[in-house]
């Protein structure tokens, strides 16, 4: 693409979305550190550009990566940040999913999960 081509301005966001999906794929392969690196790069872009929806989705992906690695202490702050990010955004379904994740963390920490 040349700088004047239509859609050129969308390339950075597309790259961030690609990083997010690569991170999710790496998580599925059990490559958690690489996954978190990719997701972290995507998160930095989304936060810097005020993309609250993709910020919350990426925070959720990061939390799930930590949960897959059995680290509830690392997952919980990400879950809380995602809930806060989605507050008032009309994302009840996703917030309910996040609350379920939070409950899973708490149950595992109590030894009842």
mmCIF file with all atom_site columns, C-alpha atoms in Angstrom:
data_model
loop_
_atom_site.group_PDB
_atom_site.id
_atom_site.type_symbol
_atom_site.label_atom_id
_atom_site.label_alt_id
_atom_site.label_comp_id
_atom_site.label_asym_id
_atom_site.label_entity_id
_atom_site.label_seq_id
_atom_site.pdbx_PDB_ins_code
_atom_site.Cartn_x
_atom_site.Cartn_y
_atom_site.Cartn_z
_atom_site.occupancy
_atom_site.B_iso_or_equiv
_atom_site.pdbx_formal_charge
_atom_site.auth_seq_id
_atom_site.auth_comp_id
_atom_site.auth_asym_id
_atom_site.auth_atom_id
_atom_site.pdbx_PDB_model_num
ATOM 1   C CA . UNK A 1 1   ? 0.000   0.000   0.000  1.00 0.00 ? 1   UNK A CA 1
ATOM 2   C CA . UNK A 1 2   ? 1.116   3.469   -0.755 1.00 0.00 ? 2   UNK A CA 1
ATOM 3   C CA . UNK A 1 3   ? 0.558   6.248   1.805  1.00 0.00 ? 3   UNK A CA 1
ATOM 4   C CA . UNK A 1 4   ? -2.197  7.826   -0.289 1.00 0.00 ? 4   UNK A CA 1
ATOM 5   C CA . UNK A 1 5   ? -4.104  4.557   -0.899 1.00 0.00 ? 5   UNK A CA 1
ATOM 6   C CA . UNK A 1 6   ? -7.551  4.091   0.563  1.00 0.00 ? 6   UNK A CA 1
ATOM 7   C CA . UNK A 1 7   ? -7.433  2.198   3.842  1.00 0.00 ? 7   UNK A CA 1
ATOM 8   C CA . UNK A 1 8   ? -3.827  3.030   4.648  1.00 0.00 ? 8   UNK A CA 1
ATOM 9   C CA . UNK A 1 9   ? -4.899  4.682   7.883  1.00 0.00 ? 9   UNK A CA 1
ATOM 10  C CA . UNK A 1 10  ? -6.470  1.369   9.001  1.00 0.00 ? 10  UNK A CA 1
ATOM 11  C CA . UNK A 1 11  ? -3.230  -0.611  8.726  1.00 0.00 ? 11  UNK A CA 1
ATOM 12  C CA . UNK A 1 12  ? -1.984  0.000   12.315 1.00 0.00 ? 12  UNK A CA 1
ATOM 13  C CA . UNK A 1 13  ? -5.311  -1.155  13.774 1.00 0.00 ? 13  UNK A CA 1
ATOM 14  C CA . UNK A 1 14  ? -5.322  -4.186  11.476 1.00 0.00 ? 14  UNK A CA 1
ATOM 15  C CA . UNK A 1 15  ? -1.820  -5.070  12.657 1.00 0.00 ? 15  UNK A CA 1
ATOM 16  C CA . UNK A 1 16  ? -2.936  -4.799  16.286 1.00 0.00 ? 16  UNK A CA 1
ATOM 17  C CA . UNK A 1 17  ? -5.930  -7.041  15.598 1.00 0.00 ? 17  UNK A CA 1
ATOM 18  C CA . UNK A 1 18  ? -3.600  -9.529  13.917 1.00 0.00 ? 18  UNK A CA 1
ATOM 19  C CA . UNK A 1 19  ? -1.306  -9.466  16.966 1.00 0.00 ? 19  UNK A CA 1
ATOM 20  C CA . UNK A 1 20  ? -4.308  -10.133 19.207 1.00 0.00 ? 20  UNK A CA 1
ATOM 21  C CA . UNK A 1 21  ? -5.391  -13.115 17.142 1.00 0.00 ? 21  UNK A CA 1
ATOM 22  C CA . UNK A 1 22  ? -1.839  -14.446 16.913 1.00 0.00 ? 22  UNK A CA 1
ATOM 23  C CA . UNK A 1 23  ? -1.655  -14.188 20.695 1.00 0.00 ? 23  UNK A CA 1
ATOM 24  C CA . UNK A 1 24  ? -4.887  -16.135 21.046 1.00 0.00 ? 24  UNK A CA 1
ATOM 25  C CA . UNK A 1 25  ? -3.566  -18.815 18.697 1.00 0.00 ? 25  UNK A CA 1
ATOM 26  C CA . UNK A 1 26  ? -0.306  -19.122 20.609 1.00 0.00 ? 26  UNK A CA 1
ATOM 27  C CA . UNK A 1 27  ? -2.298  -19.502 23.815 1.00 0.00 ? 27  UNK A CA 1
ATOM 28  C CA . UNK A 1 28  ? -4.132  -22.422 22.226 1.00 0.00 ? 28  UNK A CA 1
ATOM 29  C CA . UNK A 1 29  ? -0.778  -24.012 21.478 1.00 0.00 ? 29  UNK A CA 1
ATOM 30  C CA . UNK A 1 30  ? 0.292   -23.608 25.111 1.00 0.00 ? 30  UNK A CA 1
ATOM 31  C CA . UNK A 1 31  ? 2.939   -21.039 24.200 1.00 0.00 ? 31  UNK A CA 1
ATOM 32  C CA . UNK A 1 32  ? 1.882   -18.683 26.979 1.00 0.00 ? 32  UNK A CA 1
ATOM 33  C CA . UNK A 1 33  ? 4.872   -16.347 27.117 1.00 0.00 ? 33  UNK A CA 1
ATOM 34  C CA . UNK A 1 34  ? 4.770   -15.699 23.366 1.00 0.00 ? 34  UNK A CA 1
ATOM 35  C CA . UNK A 1 35  ? 1.017   -15.297 23.599 1.00 0.00 ? 35  UNK A CA 1
ATOM 36  C CA . UNK A 1 36  ? 1.319   -12.674 26.326 1.00 0.00 ? 36  UNK A CA 1
ATOM 37  C CA . UNK A 1 37  ? 3.957   -10.800 24.301 1.00 0.00 ? 37  UNK A CA 1
ATOM 38  C CA . UNK A 1 38  ? 1.656   -10.570 21.268 1.00 0.00 ? 38  UNK A CA 1
ATOM 39  C CA . UNK A 1 39  ? -1.382  -9.704  23.354 1.00 0.00 ? 39  UNK A CA 1
ATOM 40  C CA . UNK A 1 40  ? 0.612   -7.055  25.228 1.00 0.00 ? 40  UNK A CA 1
ATOM 41  C CA . UNK A 1 41  ? 1.598   -5.392  21.945 1.00 0.00 ? 41  UNK A CA 1
ATOM 42  C CA . UNK A 1 42  ? -2.034  -5.347  20.817 1.00 0.00 ? 42  UNK A CA 1
ATOM 43  C CA . UNK A 1 43  ? -3.166  -4.010  24.186 1.00 0.00 ? 43  UNK A CA 1
ATOM 44  C CA . UNK A 1 44  ? -0.720  -1.112  24.035 1.00 0.00 ? 44  UNK A CA 1
ATOM 45  C CA . UNK A 1 45  ? -2.071  -0.105  20.627 1.00 0.00 ? 45  UNK A CA 1
ATOM 46  C CA . UNK A 1 46  ? -5.737  -0.355  21.631 1.00 0.00 ? 46  UNK A CA 1
ATOM 47  C CA . UNK A 1 47  ? -5.219  1.590   24.839 1.00 0.00 ? 47  UNK A CA 1
ATOM 48  C CA . UNK A 1 48  ? -3.190  4.312   23.117 1.00 0.00 ? 48  UNK A CA 1
ATOM 49  C CA . UNK A 1 49  ? -5.918  4.744   20.512 1.00 0.00 ? 49  UNK A CA 1
ATOM 50  C CA . UNK A 1 50  ? -8.914  4.701   22.849 1.00 0.00 ? 50  UNK A CA 1
ATOM 51  C CA . UNK A 1 51  ? -10.338 1.467   21.441 1.00 0.00 ? 51  UNK A CA 1
ATOM 52  C CA . UNK A 1 52  ? -12.208 0.359   24.567 1.00 0.00 ? 52  UNK A CA 1
ATOM 53  C CA . UNK A 1 53  ? -13.868 -2.685  23.025 1.00 0.00 ? 53  UNK A CA 1
ATOM 54  C CA . UNK A 1 54  ? -10.632 -4.241  21.780 1.00 0.00 ? 54  UNK A CA 1
ATOM 55  C CA . UNK A 1 55  ? -8.831  -3.158  24.948 1.00 0.00 ? 55  UNK A CA 1
ATOM 56  C CA . UNK A 1 56  ? -11.348 -5.155  26.992 1.00 0.00 ? 56  UNK A CA 1
ATOM 57  C CA . UNK A 1 57  ? -11.200 -8.133  24.645 1.00 0.00 ? 57  UNK A CA 1
ATOM 58  C CA . UNK A 1 58  ? -7.407  -8.184  24.793 1.00 0.00 ? 58  UNK A CA 1
ATOM 59  C CA . UNK A 1 59  ? -7.421  -7.863  28.582 1.00 0.00 ? 59  UNK A CA 1
ATOM 60  C CA . UNK A 1 60  ? -9.765  -10.855 28.621 1.00 0.00 ? 60  UNK A CA 1
ATOM 61  C CA . UNK A 1 61  ? -7.441  -12.826 26.335 1.00 0.00 ? 61  UNK A CA 1
ATOM 62  C CA . UNK A 1 62  ? -4.491  -12.026 28.604 1.00 0.00 ? 62  UNK A CA 1
ATOM 63  C CA . UNK A 1 63  ? -6.449  -13.082 31.679 1.00 0.00 ? 63  UNK A CA 1
ATOM 64  C CA . UNK A 1 64  ? -7.413  -16.357 30.003 1.00 0.00 ? 64  UNK A CA 1
ATOM 65  C CA . UNK A 1 65  ? -3.761  -16.969 29.179 1.00 0.00 ? 65  UNK A CA 1
ATOM 66  C CA . UNK A 1 66  ? -2.820  -16.548 32.836 1.00 0.00 ? 66  UNK A CA 1
ATOM 67  C CA . UNK A 1 67  ? -5.702  -18.803 33.875 1.00 0.00 ? 67  UNK A CA 1
ATOM 68  C CA . UNK A 1 68  ? -4.523  -21.483 31.453 1.00 0.00 ? 68  UNK A CA 1
ATOM 69  C CA . UNK A 1 69  ? -1.144  -21.240 33.188 1.00 0.00 ? 69  UNK A CA 1
ATOM 70  C CA . UNK A 1 70  ? -2.932  -21.571 36.582 1.00 0.00 ? 70  UNK A CA 1
ATOM 71  C CA . UNK A 1 71  ? -1.938  -18.073 37.729 1.00 0.00 ? 71  UNK A CA 1
ATOM 72  C CA . UNK A 1 72  ? -5.129  -16.577 39.147 1.00 0.00 ? 72  UNK A CA 1
ATOM 73  C CA . UNK A 1 73  ? -3.256  -13.757 40.884 1.00 0.00 ? 73  UNK A CA 1
ATOM 74  C CA . UNK A 1 74  ? -2.036  -12.469 37.505 1.00 0.00 ? 74  UNK A CA 1
ATOM 75  C CA . UNK A 1 75  ? -5.440  -12.986 35.862 1.00 0.00 ? 75  UNK A CA 1
ATOM 76  C CA . UNK A 1 76  ? -7.627  -11.170 38.396 1.00 0.00 ? 76  UNK A CA 1
ATOM 77  C CA . UNK A 1 77  ? -6.346  -7.596  37.848 1.00 0.00 ? 77  UNK A CA 1
ATOM 78  C CA . UNK A 1 78  ? -6.763  -8.043  34.097 1.00 0.00 ? 78  UNK A CA 1
ATOM 79  C CA . UNK A 1 79  ? -10.316 -9.257  34.599 1.00 0.00 ? 79  UNK A CA 1
ATOM 80  C CA . UNK A 1 80  ? -11.095 -6.275  36.827 1.00 0.00 ? 80  UNK A CA 1
ATOM 81  C CA . UNK A 1 81  ? -9.564  -3.890  34.278 1.00 0.00 ? 81  UNK A CA 1
ATOM 82  C CA . UNK A 1 82  ? -11.681 -5.415  31.503 1.00 0.00 ? 82  UNK A CA 1
ATOM 83  C CA . UNK A 1 83  ? -14.841 -5.071  33.597 1.00 0.00 ? 83  UNK A CA 1
ATOM 84  C CA . UNK A 1 84  ? -13.993 -1.437  34.341 1.00 0.00 ? 84  UNK A CA 1
ATOM 85  C CA . UNK A 1 85  ? -13.223 -0.757  30.681 1.00 0.00 ? 85  UNK A CA 1
ATOM 86  C CA . UNK A 1 86  ? -16.613 -2.144  29.632 1.00 0.00 ? 86  UNK A CA 1
ATOM 87  C CA . UNK A 1 87  ? -18.562 -0.349  32.346 1.00 0.00 ? 87  UNK A CA 1
ATOM 88  C CA . UNK A 1 88  ? -21.471 1.509   30.774 1.00 0.00 ? 88  UNK A CA 1
ATOM 89  C CA . UNK A 1 89  ? -20.683 0.176   27.289 1.00 0.00 ? 89  UNK A CA 1
ATOM 90  C CA . UNK A 1 90  ? -23.728 -2.106  26.987 1.00 0.00 ? 90  UNK A CA 1
ATOM 91  C CA . UNK A 1 91  ? -21.566 -5.231  26.987 1.00 0.00 ? 91  UNK A CA 1
ATOM 92  C CA . UNK A 1 92  ? -23.544 -7.234  29.516 1.00 0.00 ? 92  UNK A CA 1
ATOM 93  C CA . UNK A 1 93  ? -22.776 -10.620 27.962 1.00 0.00 ? 93  UNK A CA 1
ATOM 94  C CA . UNK A 1 94  ? -19.029 -10.059 28.026 1.00 0.00 ? 94  UNK A CA 1
ATOM 95  C CA . UNK A 1 95  ? -19.138 -8.588  31.538 1.00 0.00 ? 95  UNK A CA 1
ATOM 96  C CA . UNK A 1 96  ? -21.043 -11.687 32.697 1.00 0.00 ? 96  UNK A CA 1
ATOM 97  C CA . UNK A 1 97  ? -18.294 -13.849 31.163 1.00 0.00 ? 97  UNK A CA 1
ATOM 98  C CA . UNK A 1 98  ? -15.658 -11.786 32.991 1.00 0.00 ? 98  UNK A CA 1
ATOM 99  C CA . UNK A 1 99  ? -17.520 -12.125 36.282 1.00 0.00 ? 99  UNK A CA 1
ATOM 100 C CA . UNK A 1 100 ? -17.552 -15.889 35.771 1.00 0.00 ? 100 UNK A CA 1
ATOM 101 C CA . UNK A 1 101 ? -13.806 -15.791 35.218 1.00 0.00 ? 101 UNK A CA 1
ATOM 102 C CA . UNK A 1 102 ? -13.385 -13.762 38.406 1.00 0.00 ? 102 UNK A CA 1
ATOM 103 C CA . UNK A 1 103 ? -15.437 -16.323 40.339 1.00 0.00 ? 103 UNK A CA 1
ATOM 104 C CA . UNK A 1 104 ? -13.255 -19.098 38.920 1.00 0.00 ? 104 UNK A CA 1
ATOM 105 C CA . UNK A 1 105 ? -10.168 -17.278 40.190 1.00 0.00 ? 105 UNK A CA 1
ATOM 106 C CA . UNK A 1 106 ? -11.635 -16.816 43.640 1.00 0.00 ? 106 UNK A CA 1
ATOM 107 C CA . UNK A 1 107 ? -12.761 -20.440 43.833 1.00 0.00 ? 107 UNK A CA 1
ATOM 108 C CA . UNK A 1 108 ? -9.329  -21.686 42.804 1.00 0.00 ? 108 UNK A CA 1
ATOM 109 C CA . UNK A 1 109 ? -7.673  -19.421 45.348 1.00 0.00 ? 109 UNK A CA 1
ATOM 110 C CA . UNK A 1 110 ? -9.979  -20.760 48.072 1.00 0.00 ? 110 UNK A CA 1
ATOM 111 C CA . UNK A 1 111 ? -9.237  -24.299 46.925 1.00 0.00 ? 111 UNK A CA 1
ATOM 112 C CA . UNK A 1 112 ? -12.854 -24.944 45.987 1.00 0.00 ? 112 UNK A CA 1
ATOM 113 C CA . UNK A 1 113 ? -12.464 -24.654 42.205 1.00 0.00 ? 113 UNK A CA 1
#
